[in-house]
XYZ file of C-alpha atoms in Angstrom:
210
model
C 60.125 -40.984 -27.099
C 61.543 -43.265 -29.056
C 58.626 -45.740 -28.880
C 56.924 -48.134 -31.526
C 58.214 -46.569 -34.368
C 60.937 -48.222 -36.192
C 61.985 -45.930 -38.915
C 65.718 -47.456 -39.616
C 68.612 -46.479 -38.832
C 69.962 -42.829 -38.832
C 72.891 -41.104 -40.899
C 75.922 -43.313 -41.051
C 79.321 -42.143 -39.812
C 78.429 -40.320 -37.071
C 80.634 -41.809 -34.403
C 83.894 -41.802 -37.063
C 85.749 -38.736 -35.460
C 85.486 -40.794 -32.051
C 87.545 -44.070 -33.945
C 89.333 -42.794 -37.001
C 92.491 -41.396 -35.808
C 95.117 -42.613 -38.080
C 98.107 -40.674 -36.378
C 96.918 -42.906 -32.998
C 97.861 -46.198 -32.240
C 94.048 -48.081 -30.585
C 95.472 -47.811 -26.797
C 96.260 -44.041 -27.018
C 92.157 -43.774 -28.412
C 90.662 -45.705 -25.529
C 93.068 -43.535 -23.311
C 91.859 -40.278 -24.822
C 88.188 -41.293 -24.313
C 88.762 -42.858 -20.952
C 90.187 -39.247 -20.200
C 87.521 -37.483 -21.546
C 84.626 -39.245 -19.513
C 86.306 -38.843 -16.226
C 86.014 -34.904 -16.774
C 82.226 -34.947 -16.285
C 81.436 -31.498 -16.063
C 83.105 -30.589 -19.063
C 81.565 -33.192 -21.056
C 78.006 -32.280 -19.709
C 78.641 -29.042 -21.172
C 79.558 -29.742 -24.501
C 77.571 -29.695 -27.857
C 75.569 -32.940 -28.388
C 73.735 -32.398 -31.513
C 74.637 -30.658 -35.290
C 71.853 -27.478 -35.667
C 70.861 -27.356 -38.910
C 68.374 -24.391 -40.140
C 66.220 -22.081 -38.425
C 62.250 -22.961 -39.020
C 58.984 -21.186 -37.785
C 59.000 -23.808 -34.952
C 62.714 -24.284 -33.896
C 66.357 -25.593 -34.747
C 66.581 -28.420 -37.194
C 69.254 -31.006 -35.765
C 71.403 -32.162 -38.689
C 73.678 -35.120 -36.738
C 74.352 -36.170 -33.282
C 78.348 -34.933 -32.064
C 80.374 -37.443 -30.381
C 79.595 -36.159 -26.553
C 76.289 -37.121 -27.421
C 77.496 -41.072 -27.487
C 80.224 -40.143 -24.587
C 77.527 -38.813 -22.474
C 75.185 -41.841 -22.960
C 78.326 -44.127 -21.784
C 78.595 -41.892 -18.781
C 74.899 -42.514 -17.700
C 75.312 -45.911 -18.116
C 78.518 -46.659 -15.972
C 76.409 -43.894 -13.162
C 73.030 -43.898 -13.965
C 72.589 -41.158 -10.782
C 74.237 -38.717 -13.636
C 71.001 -38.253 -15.618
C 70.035 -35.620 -12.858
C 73.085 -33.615 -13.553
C 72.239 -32.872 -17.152
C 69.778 -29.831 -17.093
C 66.297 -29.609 -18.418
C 67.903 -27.955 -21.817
C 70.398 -30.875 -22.385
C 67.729 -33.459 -22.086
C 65.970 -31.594 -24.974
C 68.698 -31.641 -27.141
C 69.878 -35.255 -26.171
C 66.519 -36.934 -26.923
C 66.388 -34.292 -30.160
C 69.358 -35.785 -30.629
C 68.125 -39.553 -30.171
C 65.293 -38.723 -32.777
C 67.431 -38.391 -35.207
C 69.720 -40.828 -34.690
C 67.119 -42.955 -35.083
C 66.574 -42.340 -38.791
C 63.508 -39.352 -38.617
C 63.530 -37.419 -41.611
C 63.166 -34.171 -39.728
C 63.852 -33.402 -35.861
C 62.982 -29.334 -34.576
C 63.870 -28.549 -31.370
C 61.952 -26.148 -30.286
C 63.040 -22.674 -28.191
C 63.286 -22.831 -25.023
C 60.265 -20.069 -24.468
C 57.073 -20.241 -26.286
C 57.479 -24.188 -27.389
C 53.697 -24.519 -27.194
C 53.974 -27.859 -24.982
C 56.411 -29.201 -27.353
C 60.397 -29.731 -26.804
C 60.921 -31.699 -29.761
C 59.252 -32.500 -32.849
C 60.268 -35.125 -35.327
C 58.806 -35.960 -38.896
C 58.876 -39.450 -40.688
C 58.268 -39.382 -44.294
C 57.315 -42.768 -46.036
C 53.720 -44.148 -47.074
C 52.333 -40.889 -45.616
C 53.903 -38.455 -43.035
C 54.015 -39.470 -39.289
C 54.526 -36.630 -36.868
C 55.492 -37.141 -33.365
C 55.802 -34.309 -30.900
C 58.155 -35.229 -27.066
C 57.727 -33.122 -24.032
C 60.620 -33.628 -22.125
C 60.320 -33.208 -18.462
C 63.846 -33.472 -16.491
C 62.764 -34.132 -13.478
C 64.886 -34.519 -10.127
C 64.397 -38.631 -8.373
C 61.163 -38.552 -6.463
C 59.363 -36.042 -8.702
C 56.846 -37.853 -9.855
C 55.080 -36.691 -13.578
C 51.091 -36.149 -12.533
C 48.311 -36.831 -14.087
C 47.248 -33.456 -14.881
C 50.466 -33.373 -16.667
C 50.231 -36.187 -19.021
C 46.134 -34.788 -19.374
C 48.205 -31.161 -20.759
C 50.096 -33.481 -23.021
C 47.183 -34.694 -24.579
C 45.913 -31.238 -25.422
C 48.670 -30.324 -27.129
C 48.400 -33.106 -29.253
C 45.139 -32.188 -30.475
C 46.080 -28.600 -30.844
C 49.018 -29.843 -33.339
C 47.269 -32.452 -34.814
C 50.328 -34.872 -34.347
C 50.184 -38.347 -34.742
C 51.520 -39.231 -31.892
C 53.012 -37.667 -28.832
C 55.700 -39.085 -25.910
C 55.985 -37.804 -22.712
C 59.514 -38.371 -21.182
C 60.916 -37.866 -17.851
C 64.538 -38.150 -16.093
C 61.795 -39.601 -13.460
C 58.858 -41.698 -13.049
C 55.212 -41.463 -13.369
C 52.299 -41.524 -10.797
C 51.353 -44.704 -9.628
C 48.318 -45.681 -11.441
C 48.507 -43.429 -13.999
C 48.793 -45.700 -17.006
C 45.355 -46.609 -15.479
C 43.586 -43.452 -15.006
C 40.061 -43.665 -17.249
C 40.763 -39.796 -19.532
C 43.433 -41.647 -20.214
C 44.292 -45.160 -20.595
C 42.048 -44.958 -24.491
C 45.189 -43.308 -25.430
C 47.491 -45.160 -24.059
C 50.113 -46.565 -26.307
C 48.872 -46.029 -29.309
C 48.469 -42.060 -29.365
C 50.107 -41.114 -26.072
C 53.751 -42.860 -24.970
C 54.961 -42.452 -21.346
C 58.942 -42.772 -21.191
C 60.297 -42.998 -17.660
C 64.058 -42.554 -16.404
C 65.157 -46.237 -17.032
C 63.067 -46.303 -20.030
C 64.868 -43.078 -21.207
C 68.353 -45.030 -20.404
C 67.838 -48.402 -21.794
C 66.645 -46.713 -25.402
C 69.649 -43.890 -25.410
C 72.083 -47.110 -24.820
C 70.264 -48.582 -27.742
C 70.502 -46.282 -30.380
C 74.519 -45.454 -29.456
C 74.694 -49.134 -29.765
C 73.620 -48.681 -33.337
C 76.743 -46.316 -35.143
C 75.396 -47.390 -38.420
């Protein structure tokens, strides 16, 4: 996810709600957000992305809400959080992190009959570049396979995508960047995105409120 492209940056104004409160002197913001990350389970729940229309493949995500930066600040202060968020949130967070990060187009997919793909995000420019993510939330110590990342690159040829990501909460099999089917892949047409990966790019792009 989130790998050697560099498309630009996403829609501007999307964190605006979160520091335009004219009726608020600064302190009583920062205490209002302080508040608001302390109630962890209600955050976790809330909306983090905009839908947009309905396609053949999925939900088009039209903007990133303002739990989607509040939850990224939680994972960073306690990074043992990313395990709380379930498999369904991670979709929509890095669908969310797609678009934020300037793709022209970002489907997530149902939940049932995704084909191998959680989210799928278009870049339009000199030619079209499609990427398709399969998001695995994983608990700590459940390691993505082989055979899992092998699945991944299936799909890929079945959509004829120009590049796929796998990401996980987790980590990878030793060795696996190594294994022979499929380090030829390997970054160019296959990107593997591990837990602290996953954090240090989500940081990134909330970083970026352009």
């Amino acid at each position: 996810m989130l790998g050697r492209f560099h498309p630009g940056r996403g829609p501007g104004g999307l964190f605006g709600p979160f520091v335009t409160r004219p009726q608020m002197g600064s302190g009583q913001v920062v205490t209002e957000r302080n508040n608001t990350l302390l109630d962890t389970p209600s955050l976790l729940m809330q909306a983090v992305i905009v839908p947009g229309d309905r396609t053949p493949e999925g939900q088009l995500v039209e903007a990133v809400t303002v739990p989607w930066f509040e939850i990224i600040e939680l994972l960073n202060r306690d990074p043992s959080l990313v395990f709380q968020l379930s498999p369904r949130k991670w979709e929509e967070m890095i669908a969310g992190a797609y678009n934020k990060a300037g793709f022209d187009e970002v489907t997530l997919t149902p939940r049932s009959g995704d084909l191998g793909r959680d989210v799928i995000a278009v870049k339009r420019g000199i030619g079209t570049v499609r990427v398709i993510d399969q998001v695995k939330a994983y608990a700590s110590g459940h390691l993505v396979t082989a055979d899992d990342v092998r699945a991944l690159l299936g799909v890929l040829e079945g959509d004829k995508a120009s590049k796929g990501f796998l990401t996980t909460t987790s980590d990878f099999a030793p060795k696996l960047p190594d294994d022979i089917l499929l380090k030829p892949f390997i970054p160019a047409k296959l990107e593997l995105i591990n837990g602290k990966a996953l954090l240090a790019r989500l940081k990134e792009l909330a970083e970026n409120k352009g």
